[in-house]
Coordinates of C-alpha atoms in Angstrom, one line a residue:
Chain E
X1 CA -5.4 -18.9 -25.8
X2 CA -2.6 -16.8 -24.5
X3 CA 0.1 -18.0 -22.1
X4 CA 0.5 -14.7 -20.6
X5 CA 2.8 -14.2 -17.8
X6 CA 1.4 -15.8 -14.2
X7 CA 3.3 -13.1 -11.9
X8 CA 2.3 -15.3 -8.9
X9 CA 3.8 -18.0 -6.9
X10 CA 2.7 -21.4 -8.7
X11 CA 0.8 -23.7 -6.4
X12 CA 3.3 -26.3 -4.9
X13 CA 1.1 -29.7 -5.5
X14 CA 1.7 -32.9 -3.1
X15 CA 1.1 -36.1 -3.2
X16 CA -2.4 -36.4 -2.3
X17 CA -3.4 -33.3 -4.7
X18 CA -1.0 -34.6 -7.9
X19 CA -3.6 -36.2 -10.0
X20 CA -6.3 -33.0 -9.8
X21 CA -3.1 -30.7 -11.1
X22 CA -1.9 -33.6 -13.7
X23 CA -5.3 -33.5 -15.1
X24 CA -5.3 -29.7 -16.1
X25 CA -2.5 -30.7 -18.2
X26 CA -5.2 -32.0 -20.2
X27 CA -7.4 -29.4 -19.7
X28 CA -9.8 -31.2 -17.6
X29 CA -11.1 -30.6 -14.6
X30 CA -11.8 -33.1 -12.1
X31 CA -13.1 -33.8 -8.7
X32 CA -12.9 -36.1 -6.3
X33 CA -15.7 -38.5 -5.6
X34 CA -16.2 -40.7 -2.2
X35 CA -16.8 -44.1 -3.6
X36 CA -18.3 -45.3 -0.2
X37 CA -20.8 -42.1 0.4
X38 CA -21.0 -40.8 -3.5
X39 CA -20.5 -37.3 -2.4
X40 CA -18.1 -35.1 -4.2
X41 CA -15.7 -33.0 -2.5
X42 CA -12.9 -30.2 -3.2
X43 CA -10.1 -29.6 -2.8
X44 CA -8.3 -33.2 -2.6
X45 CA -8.0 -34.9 0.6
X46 CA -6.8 -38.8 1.9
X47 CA -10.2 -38.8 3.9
X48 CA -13.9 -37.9 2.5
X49 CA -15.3 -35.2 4.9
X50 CA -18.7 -36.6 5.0
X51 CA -18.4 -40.1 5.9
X52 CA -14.7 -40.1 6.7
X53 CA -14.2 -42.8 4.5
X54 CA -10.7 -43.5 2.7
X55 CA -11.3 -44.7 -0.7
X56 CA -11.4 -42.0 -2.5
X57 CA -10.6 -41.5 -6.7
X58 CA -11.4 -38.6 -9.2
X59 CA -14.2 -38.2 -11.5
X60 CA -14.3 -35.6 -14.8
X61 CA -16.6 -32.2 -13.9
X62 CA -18.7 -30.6 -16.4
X63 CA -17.4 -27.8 -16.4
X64 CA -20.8 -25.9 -15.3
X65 CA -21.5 -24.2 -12.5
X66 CA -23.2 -21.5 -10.8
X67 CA -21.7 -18.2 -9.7
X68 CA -22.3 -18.0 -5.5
X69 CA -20.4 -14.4 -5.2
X70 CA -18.1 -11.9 -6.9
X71 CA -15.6 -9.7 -5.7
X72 CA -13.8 -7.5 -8.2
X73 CA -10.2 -6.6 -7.2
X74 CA -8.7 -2.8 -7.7
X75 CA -5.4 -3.3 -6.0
X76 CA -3.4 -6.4 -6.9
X77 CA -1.0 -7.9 -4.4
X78 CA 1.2 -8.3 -7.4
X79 CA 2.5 -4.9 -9.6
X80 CA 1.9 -7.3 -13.0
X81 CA -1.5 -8.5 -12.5
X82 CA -3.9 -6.7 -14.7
X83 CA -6.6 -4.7 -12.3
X84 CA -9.8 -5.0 -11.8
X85 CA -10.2 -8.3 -11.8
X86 CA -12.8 -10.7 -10.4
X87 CA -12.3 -13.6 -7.8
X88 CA -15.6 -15.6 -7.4
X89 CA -16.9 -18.5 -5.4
X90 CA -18.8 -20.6 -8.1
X91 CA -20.9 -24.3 -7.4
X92 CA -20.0 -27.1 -9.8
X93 CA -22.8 -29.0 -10.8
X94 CA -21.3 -32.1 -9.2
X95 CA -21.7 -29.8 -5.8
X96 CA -18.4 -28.5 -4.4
X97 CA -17.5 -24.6 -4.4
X98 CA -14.3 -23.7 -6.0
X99 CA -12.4 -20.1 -5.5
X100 CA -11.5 -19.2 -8.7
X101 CA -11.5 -15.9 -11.2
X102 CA -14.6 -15.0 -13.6
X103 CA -13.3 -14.1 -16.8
X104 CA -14.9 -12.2 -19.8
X105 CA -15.8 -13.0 -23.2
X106 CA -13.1 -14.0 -25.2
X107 CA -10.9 -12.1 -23.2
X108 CA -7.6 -13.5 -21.9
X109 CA -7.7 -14.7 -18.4
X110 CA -5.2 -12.0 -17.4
X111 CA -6.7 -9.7 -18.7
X112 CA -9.0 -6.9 -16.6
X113 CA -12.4 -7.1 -16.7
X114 CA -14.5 -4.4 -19.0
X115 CA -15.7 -2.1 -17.5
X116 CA -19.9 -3.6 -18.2
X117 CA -21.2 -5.7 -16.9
X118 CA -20.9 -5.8 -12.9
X119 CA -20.2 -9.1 -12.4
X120 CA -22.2 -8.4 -9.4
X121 CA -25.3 -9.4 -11.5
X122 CA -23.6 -12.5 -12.4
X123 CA -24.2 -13.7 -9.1
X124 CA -26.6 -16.9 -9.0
X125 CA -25.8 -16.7 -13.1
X126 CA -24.2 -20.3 -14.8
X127 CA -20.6 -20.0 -16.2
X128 CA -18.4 -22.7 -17.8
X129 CA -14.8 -23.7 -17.3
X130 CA -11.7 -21.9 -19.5
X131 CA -8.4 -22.1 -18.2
X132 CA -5.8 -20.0 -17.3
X133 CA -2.5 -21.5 -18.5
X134 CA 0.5 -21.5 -15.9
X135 CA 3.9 -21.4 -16.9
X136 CA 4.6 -24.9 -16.2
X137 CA 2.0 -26.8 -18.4
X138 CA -0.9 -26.6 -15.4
X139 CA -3.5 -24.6 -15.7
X140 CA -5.9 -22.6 -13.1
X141 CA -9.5 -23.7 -14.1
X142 CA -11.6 -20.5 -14.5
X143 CA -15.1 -19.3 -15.7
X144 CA -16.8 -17.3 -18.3
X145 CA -20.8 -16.6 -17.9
X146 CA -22.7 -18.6 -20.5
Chain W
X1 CA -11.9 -26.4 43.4
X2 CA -14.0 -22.6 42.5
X3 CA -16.6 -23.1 39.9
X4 CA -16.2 -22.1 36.4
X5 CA -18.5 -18.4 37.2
X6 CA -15.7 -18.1 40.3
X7 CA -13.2 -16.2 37.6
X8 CA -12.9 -12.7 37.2
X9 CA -10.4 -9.9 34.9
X10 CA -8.7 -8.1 37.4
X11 CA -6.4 -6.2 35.3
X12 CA -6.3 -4.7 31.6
X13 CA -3.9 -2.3 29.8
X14 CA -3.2 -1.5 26.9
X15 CA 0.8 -1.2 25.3
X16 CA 1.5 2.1 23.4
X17 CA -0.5 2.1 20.2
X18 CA -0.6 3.8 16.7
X19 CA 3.2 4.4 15.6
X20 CA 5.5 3.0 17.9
X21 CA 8.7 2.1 16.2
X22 CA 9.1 -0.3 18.8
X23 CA 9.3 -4.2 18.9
X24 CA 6.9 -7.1 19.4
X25 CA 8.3 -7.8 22.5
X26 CA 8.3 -4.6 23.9
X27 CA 4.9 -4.0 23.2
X28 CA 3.8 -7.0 25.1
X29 CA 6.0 -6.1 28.3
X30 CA 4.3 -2.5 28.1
X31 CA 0.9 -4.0 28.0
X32 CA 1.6 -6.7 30.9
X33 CA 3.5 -4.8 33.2
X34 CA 0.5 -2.5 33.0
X35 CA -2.2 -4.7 33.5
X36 CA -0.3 -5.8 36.4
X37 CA -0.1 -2.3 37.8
X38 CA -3.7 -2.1 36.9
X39 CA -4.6 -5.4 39.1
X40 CA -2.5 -4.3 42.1
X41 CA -0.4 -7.2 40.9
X42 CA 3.5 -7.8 39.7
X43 CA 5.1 -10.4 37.3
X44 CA 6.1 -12.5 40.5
X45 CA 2.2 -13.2 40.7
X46 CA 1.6 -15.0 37.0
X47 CA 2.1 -18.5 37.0
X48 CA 0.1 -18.7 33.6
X49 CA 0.4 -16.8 29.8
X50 CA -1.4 -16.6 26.6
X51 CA -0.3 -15.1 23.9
X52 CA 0.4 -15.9 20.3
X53 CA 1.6 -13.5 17.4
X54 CA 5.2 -13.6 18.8
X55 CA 7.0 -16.7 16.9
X56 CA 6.6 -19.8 16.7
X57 CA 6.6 -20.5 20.5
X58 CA 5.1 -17.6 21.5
X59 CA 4.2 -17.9 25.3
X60 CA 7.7 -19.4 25.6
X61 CA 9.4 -16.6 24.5
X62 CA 7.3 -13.9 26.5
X63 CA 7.7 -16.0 29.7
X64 CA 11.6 -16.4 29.0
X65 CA 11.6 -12.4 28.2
X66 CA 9.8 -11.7 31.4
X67 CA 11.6 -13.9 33.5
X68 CA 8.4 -15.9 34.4
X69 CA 8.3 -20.0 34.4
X70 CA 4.4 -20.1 33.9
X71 CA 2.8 -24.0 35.3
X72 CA 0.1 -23.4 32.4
X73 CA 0.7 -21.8 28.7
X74 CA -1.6 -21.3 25.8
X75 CA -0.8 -20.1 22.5
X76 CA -3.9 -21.0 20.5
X77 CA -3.8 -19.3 17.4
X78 CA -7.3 -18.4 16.3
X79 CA -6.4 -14.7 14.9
X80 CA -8.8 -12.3 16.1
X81 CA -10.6 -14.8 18.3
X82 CA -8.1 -15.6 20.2
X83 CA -7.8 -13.7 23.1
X84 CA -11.5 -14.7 24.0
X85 CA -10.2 -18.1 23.5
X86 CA -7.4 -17.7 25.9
X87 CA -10.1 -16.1 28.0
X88 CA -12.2 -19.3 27.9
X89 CA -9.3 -21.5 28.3
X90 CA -8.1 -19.9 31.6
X91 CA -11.8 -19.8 33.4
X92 CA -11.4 -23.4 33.9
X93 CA -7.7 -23.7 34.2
X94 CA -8.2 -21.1 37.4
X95 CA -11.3 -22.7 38.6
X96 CA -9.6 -26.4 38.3
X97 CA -6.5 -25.0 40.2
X98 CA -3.8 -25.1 37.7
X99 CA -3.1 -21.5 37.9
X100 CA -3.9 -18.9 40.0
X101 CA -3.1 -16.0 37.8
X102 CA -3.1 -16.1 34.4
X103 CA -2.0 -12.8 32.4
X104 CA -3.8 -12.9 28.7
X105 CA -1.1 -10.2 26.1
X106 CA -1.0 -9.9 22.6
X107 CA 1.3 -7.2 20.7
X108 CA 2.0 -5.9 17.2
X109 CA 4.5 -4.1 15.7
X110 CA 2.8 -4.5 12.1
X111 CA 2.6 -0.2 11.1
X112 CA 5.9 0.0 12.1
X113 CA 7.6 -2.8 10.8
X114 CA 5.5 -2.4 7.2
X115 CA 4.6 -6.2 8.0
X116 CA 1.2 -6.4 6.5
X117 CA 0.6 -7.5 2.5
X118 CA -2.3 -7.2 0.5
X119 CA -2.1 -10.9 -1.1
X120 CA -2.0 -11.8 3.0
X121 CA 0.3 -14.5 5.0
X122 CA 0.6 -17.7 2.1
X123 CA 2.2 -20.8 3.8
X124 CA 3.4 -22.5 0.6
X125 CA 2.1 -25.8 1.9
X126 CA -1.9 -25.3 3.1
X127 CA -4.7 -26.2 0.4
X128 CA -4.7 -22.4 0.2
X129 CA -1.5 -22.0 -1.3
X130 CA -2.4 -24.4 -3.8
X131 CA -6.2 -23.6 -4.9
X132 CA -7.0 -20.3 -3.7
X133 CA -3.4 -18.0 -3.4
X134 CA -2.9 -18.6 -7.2
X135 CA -6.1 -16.7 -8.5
X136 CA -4.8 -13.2 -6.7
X137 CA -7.3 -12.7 -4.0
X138 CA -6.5 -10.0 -1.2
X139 CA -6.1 -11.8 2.0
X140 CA -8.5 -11.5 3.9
X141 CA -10.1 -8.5 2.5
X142 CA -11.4 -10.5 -0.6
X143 CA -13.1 -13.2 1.5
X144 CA -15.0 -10.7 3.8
X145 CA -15.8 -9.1 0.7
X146 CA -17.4 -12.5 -1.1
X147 CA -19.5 -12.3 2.2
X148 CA -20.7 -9.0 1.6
X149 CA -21.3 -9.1 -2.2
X150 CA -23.5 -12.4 -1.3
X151 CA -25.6 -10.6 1.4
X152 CA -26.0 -7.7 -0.9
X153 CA -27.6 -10.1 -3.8
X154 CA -29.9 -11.9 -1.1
X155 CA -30.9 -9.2 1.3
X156 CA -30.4 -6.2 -0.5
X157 CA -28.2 -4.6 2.1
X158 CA -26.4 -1.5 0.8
X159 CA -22.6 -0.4 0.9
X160 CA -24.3 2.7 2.8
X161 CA -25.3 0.5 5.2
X162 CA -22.2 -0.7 5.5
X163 CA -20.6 2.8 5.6
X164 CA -23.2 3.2 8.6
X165 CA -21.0 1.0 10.9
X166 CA -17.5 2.6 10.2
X167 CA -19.3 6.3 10.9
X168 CA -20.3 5.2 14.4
X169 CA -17.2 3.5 14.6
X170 CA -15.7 7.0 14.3
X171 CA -18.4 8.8 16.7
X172 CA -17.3 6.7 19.6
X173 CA -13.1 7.1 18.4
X174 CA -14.0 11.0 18.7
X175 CA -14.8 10.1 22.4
X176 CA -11.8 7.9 23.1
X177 CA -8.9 10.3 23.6
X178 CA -6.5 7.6 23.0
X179 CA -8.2 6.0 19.8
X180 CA -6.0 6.3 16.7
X181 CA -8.6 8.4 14.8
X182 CA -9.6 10.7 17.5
X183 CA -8.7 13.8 16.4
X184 CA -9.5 13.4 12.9
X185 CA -13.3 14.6 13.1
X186 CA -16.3 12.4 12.3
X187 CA -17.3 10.7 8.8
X188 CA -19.8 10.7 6.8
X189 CA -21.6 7.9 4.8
X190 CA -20.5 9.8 1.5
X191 CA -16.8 9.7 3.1
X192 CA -16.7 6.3 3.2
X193 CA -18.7 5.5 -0.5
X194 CA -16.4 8.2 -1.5
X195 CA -13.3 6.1 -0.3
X196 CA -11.3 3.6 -3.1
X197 CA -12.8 0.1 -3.4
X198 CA -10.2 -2.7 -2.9
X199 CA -12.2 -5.3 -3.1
X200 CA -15.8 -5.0 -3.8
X201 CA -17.9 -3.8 -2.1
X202 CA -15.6 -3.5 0.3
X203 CA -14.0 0.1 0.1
X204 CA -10.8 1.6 1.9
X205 CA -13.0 2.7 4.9
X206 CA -14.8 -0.1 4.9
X207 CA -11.7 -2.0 6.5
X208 CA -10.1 -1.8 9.7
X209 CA -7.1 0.1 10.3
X210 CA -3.4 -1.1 10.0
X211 CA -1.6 0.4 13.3
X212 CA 0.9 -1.2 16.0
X213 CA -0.6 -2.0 19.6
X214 CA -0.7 -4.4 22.7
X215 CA -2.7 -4.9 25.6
X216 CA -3.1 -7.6 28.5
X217 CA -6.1 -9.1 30.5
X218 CA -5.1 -10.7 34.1
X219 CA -7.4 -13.4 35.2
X220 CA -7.4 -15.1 38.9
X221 CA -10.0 -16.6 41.2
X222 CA -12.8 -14.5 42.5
X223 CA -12.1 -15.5 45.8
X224 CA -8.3 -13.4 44.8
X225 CA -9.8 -10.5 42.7
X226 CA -11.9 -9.1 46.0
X227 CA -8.5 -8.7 47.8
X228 CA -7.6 -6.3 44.7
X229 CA -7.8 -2.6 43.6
X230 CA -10.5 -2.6 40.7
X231 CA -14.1 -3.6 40.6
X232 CA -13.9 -7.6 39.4
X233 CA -14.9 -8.5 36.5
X234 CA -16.6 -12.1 36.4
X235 CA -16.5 -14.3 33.5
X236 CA -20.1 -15.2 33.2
X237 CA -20.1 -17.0 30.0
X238 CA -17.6 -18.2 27.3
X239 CA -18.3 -20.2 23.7
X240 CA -15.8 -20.9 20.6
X241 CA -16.2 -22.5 17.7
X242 CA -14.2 -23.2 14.6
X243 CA -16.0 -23.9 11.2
X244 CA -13.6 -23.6 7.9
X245 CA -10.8 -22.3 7.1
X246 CA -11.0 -20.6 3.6
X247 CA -13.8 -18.7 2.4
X248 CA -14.6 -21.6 -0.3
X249 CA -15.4 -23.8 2.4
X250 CA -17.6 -21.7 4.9
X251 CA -20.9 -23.4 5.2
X252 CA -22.9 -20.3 4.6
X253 CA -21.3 -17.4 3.5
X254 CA -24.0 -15.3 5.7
X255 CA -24.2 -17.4 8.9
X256 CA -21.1 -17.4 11.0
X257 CA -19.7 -18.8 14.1
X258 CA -21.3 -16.6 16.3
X259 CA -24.9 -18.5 15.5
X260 CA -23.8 -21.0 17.9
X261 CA -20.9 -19.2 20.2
X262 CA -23.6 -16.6 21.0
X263 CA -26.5 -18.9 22.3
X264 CA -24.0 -21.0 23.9
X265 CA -22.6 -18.2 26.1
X266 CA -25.5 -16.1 26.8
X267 CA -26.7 -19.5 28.0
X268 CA -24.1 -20.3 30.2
X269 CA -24.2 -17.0 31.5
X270 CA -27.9 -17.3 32.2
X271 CA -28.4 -14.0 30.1
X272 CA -30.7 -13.2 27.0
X273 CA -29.1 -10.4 24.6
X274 CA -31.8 -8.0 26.3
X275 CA -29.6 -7.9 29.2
X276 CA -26.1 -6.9 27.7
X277 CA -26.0 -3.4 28.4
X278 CA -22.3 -3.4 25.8
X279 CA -21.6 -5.4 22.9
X280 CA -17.7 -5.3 21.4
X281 CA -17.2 -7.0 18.2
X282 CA -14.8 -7.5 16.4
X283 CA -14.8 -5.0 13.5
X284 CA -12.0 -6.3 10.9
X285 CA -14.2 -5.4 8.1
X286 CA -17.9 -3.7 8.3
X287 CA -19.3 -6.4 6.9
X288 CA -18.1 -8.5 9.6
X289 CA -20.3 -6.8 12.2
X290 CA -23.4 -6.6 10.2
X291 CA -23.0 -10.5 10.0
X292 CA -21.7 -10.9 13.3
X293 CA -24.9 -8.6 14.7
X294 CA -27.0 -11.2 12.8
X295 CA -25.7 -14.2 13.9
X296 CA -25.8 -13.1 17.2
X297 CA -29.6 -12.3 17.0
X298 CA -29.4 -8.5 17.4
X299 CA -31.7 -8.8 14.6
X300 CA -33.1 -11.5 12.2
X301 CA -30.9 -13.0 9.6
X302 CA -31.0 -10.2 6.0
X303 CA -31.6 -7.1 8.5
X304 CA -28.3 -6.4 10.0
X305 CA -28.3 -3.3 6.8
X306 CA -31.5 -1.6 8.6
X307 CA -30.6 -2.1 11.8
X308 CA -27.3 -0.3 11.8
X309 CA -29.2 2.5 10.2
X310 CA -30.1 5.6 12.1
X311 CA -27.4 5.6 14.8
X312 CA -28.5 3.0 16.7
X313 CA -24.9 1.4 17.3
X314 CA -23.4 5.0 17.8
X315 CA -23.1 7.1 21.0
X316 CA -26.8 7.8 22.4
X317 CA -28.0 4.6 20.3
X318 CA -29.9 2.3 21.5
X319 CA -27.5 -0.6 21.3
X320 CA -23.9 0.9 22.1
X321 CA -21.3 -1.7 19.5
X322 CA -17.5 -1.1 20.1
X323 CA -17.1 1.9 22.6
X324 CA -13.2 2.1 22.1
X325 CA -13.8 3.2 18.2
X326 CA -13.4 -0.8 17.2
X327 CA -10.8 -1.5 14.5
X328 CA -12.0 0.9 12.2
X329 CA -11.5 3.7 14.4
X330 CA -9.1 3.3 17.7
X331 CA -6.7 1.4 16.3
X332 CA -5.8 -2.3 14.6
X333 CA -2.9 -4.2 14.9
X334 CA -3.7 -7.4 13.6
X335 CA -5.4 -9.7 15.9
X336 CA -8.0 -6.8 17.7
X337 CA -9.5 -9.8 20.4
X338 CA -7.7 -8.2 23.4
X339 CA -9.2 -4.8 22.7
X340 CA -12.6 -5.8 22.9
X341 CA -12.0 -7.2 26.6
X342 CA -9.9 -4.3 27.6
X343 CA -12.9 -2.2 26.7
X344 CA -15.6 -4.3 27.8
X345 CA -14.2 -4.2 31.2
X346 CA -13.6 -0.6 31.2
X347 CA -17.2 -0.1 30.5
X348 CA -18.7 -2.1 32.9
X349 CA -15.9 -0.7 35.7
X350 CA -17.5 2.7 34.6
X351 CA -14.2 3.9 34.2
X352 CA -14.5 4.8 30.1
X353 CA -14.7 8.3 30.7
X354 CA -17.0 10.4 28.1
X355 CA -18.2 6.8 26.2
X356 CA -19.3 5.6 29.1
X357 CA -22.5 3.4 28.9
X358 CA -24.5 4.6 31.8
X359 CA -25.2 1.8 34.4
X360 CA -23.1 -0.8 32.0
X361 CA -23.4 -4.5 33.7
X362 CA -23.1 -7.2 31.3
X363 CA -20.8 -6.9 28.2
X364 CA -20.8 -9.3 25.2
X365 CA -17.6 -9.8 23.4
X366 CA -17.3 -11.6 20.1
X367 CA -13.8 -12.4 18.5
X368 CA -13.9 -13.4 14.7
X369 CA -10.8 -15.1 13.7
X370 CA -9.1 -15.8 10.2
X371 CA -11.9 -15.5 7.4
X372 CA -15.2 -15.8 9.4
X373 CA -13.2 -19.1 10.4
X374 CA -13.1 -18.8 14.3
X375 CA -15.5 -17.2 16.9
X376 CA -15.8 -16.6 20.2
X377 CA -18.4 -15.1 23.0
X378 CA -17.5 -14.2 25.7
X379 CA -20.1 -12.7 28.6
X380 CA -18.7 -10.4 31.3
X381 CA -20.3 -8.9 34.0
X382 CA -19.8 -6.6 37.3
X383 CA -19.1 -9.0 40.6
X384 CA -22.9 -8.2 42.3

């Protein structure tokens, strides 16, 4: 996998959000699961936001999920991203709804998305996690379709 | 103590718009020194101010500009919902006696000053910074646009549908001598498909424009307003709501705010939607007021893309939808809520000139802040 330039800012992590970013060192992707009320919830928080409880820890995702919607991006906010590209909303399996990019093929993450298909159609379609490598050793999880 | 319905907007104005070269601050003394002068008022009157958009401590620094000492502040920022917010805030503040008039401003510099980026306003420190910012999404064209893209899949709306709302848009602007795009001739569906896509489906006319501007609402008791020059304007019915702030944690990407804001105001007003003779929504995106027109329950949830066929939210429509031009059309700079008041209550003082609603007495006004994140309804109507 190519460790392409990231032209971006990179995500400034905190205390309560450390573990999830330590873990894509790794390559995994995790969430975090409410041990009082079993529901899963992202992005990290001290407090679960459906029972309010506080004892909270984090639990390995598949990696699948379900595209909810696509849009595909023709003017960066940044000269050295590669245009178009696609920002989705996708469903893990474990239930929470991650913003993150839909990627093709084989292609590298920063790479602009063919010109077929409209990821449009992908829209209700299952992708699995790939990664985007940052700079420092994180990585941005991403998604190709299956 | 008046009751809550024993508020009315005796004063609106709005501050130079389109290109001004001309500072924040200036803006908003344009736009409140005219609403004064509209409300047969003057500065030494207003013992209350909301605004936000300035710095940090926003109503402080206009008061301190203006030489007032306001007894009640509010500088709630909800974005483009926040001037029906303020609105809602100072009903009660005015009816409870802890002011008597309350001057409502907002003002922008953003054209001039180049202000506005594509990748949006990032505070390093939000969730957003760290799990949405770092994937490249325009901000917040991107988010409205993962709205649209959804309703398109589900309902099978089109992006000419869409184009549909920024071509009346421009039909009522051509009526508005001072809307930005007033002299620029009307547009077509094919214009607007024809236009770039940013951020699909979402195309260049599909978004509201980027332009300076300012305006200013005053607000006192009823009891007040019938001592002054214009027609009052009563505050029937007011609702906000707040429901997420980024797009990946909207409950429903096609049910917004203004599901609950709008049954909660019409209801306090004592109003169905048959009555509103006016409806001003905010326009940031097109998509925004096909969802908003949903929500609302101008039509059924999936049919906001046939009902905005046909002209029926342009002049001579049957449901007239953002009389000044809206965002798209008369102007946008930044955070449109106090335009959609300004014109409300121009309407339904019949003094809009050749977009005039015939026999306009109850306006609906709906202020979408952030990304679908906050809403507000507001229900005015003429002082019968």
């Amino acid at each position: 996998m190519s460790t392409a330039g990231y032209p971006l800012p990179l995500p400034q992590e905190d205390a309560v959000t450390a573990p999830w970013w330590a873990a894509t060192r790794d390559r995994r992707l995790v969430v975090q699961h409410c041990t009082s009320c079993g529901t899963s919830q992202h992005y990290p928080r001290p407090i679960c936001t459906t029972c309010h409880g506080h004892d909270l820890g984090f639990a390995a995702a598949t990696g699948r999920a379900t595209v909810h919607s696509v849009t595909v991006v023709h003017r960066a906010p940044h000269p050295d991203l590669a245009t178009p590209y696609v920002i989705a909303l996708v469903d893990l399996q474990e239930g929470p709804r991650l913003l993150t990019r839909l990627v093709w093929a084989n292609a590298d993450p920063a790479a602009a998305w063919p010109a077929w298909p409209d990821p449009a159609t992908l829209i209700d379609r299952p992708v699995d996690l790939d990664w985007w490598p940052l700079p420092d050793g994180r990585a941005l999880p991403v998604f190709r379709p299956v | 103590m008046t009751s809550l319905r024993d508020v009315a907007i005796v004063g609106v104005a709005e501050s130079d718009l389109g290109v001004t070269d001309s500072s924040i601050l200036q803006l908003q003394t344009q736009g409140i020194t005219r609403a004064l002068a509209d409300a047969g008022l003057s500065l030494a009157d207003v013992d209350g101010l909301a605004t936000n958009g300035v710095s940090r401590f926003s109503a402080t620094q206009v008061a301190e500009y203006l030489g007032v000492r306001p007894r009640w502040t509010d500088s709630t920022f909800a974005g483009g919902a926040s001037s029906e917010i303020f609105l809602g805030h100072a009903v009660p503040a005015i009816a409870q006696g802890l002011a008597d008039v309350v001057v409502i401003s907002y003002g922008s510099n953003q054209r001039s000053a180049a202000s506005r980026s594509l990748a949006g306003v990032v505070e390093g420190h939000v969730p957003d910074a760290q799990f949405d910012a770092p994937y490249g999404p325009l901000q917040p064209i991107s988010a409205y646009a993962l709205a649209a893209a959804r309703h398109q899949h589900v309902h099978g709306s089109t992006s000419a549908q869409l184009a549909e709302i920024a071509v009346a848009a421009r039909a009522w602007a051509l009526l508005n001598p001072i809307a930005y795009r007033h002299d620029d001739g009307p547009l077509t569906v094919e214009q607007v498909l024809a236009s770039p896509v940013l951020s699909s489906p979402l195309r260049r006319l599909d978004c509201c424009l980027v332009t300076d501007g300012g305006g200013a609402v005053v607000v006192t008791s009823l009891d007040r307003a019938r001592d002054l020059p214009q027609l009052p304007i009563r505050v029937l019915g007011h609702a906000e709501a707040t429901t997420h702030q980024s797009i990946a944690q909207m409950p429903d990407l096609l049910v917004t705010g203004a599901a609950d804001t709008g049954r909660r105001a019409l209801g306090m007003a004592g109003v169905g939607l048959a009555d509103v003779d006016v409806v001003q929504v905010y326009d940031s995106f097109t998509i925004t007021v096909l969802l908003t027109l949903e929500s609302l329950g101008f039509c059924a949830p999936g049919e906001g893309g046939s009902f905005v066929e046909g002209g029926r939210i342009a002049p001579g429509g049957a449901l007239p939808l953002n009389t000044s031009g809206g965002g798209l059309s008369y102007g946008h700079p930044g955070m449109f809520g106090i335009f959609l008041l300004i014109e409300a209550v121009r309407q339904l003082r019949d003094q809009a000139g050749a977009r005039q609603v015939t026999g306009a007495e109850v306006a609906l006004c709906h202020g979408t802040g952030g990304i679908l994140s906050t809403h507000a309804t507001t229900v005015l109507g003429v002082d019968r």
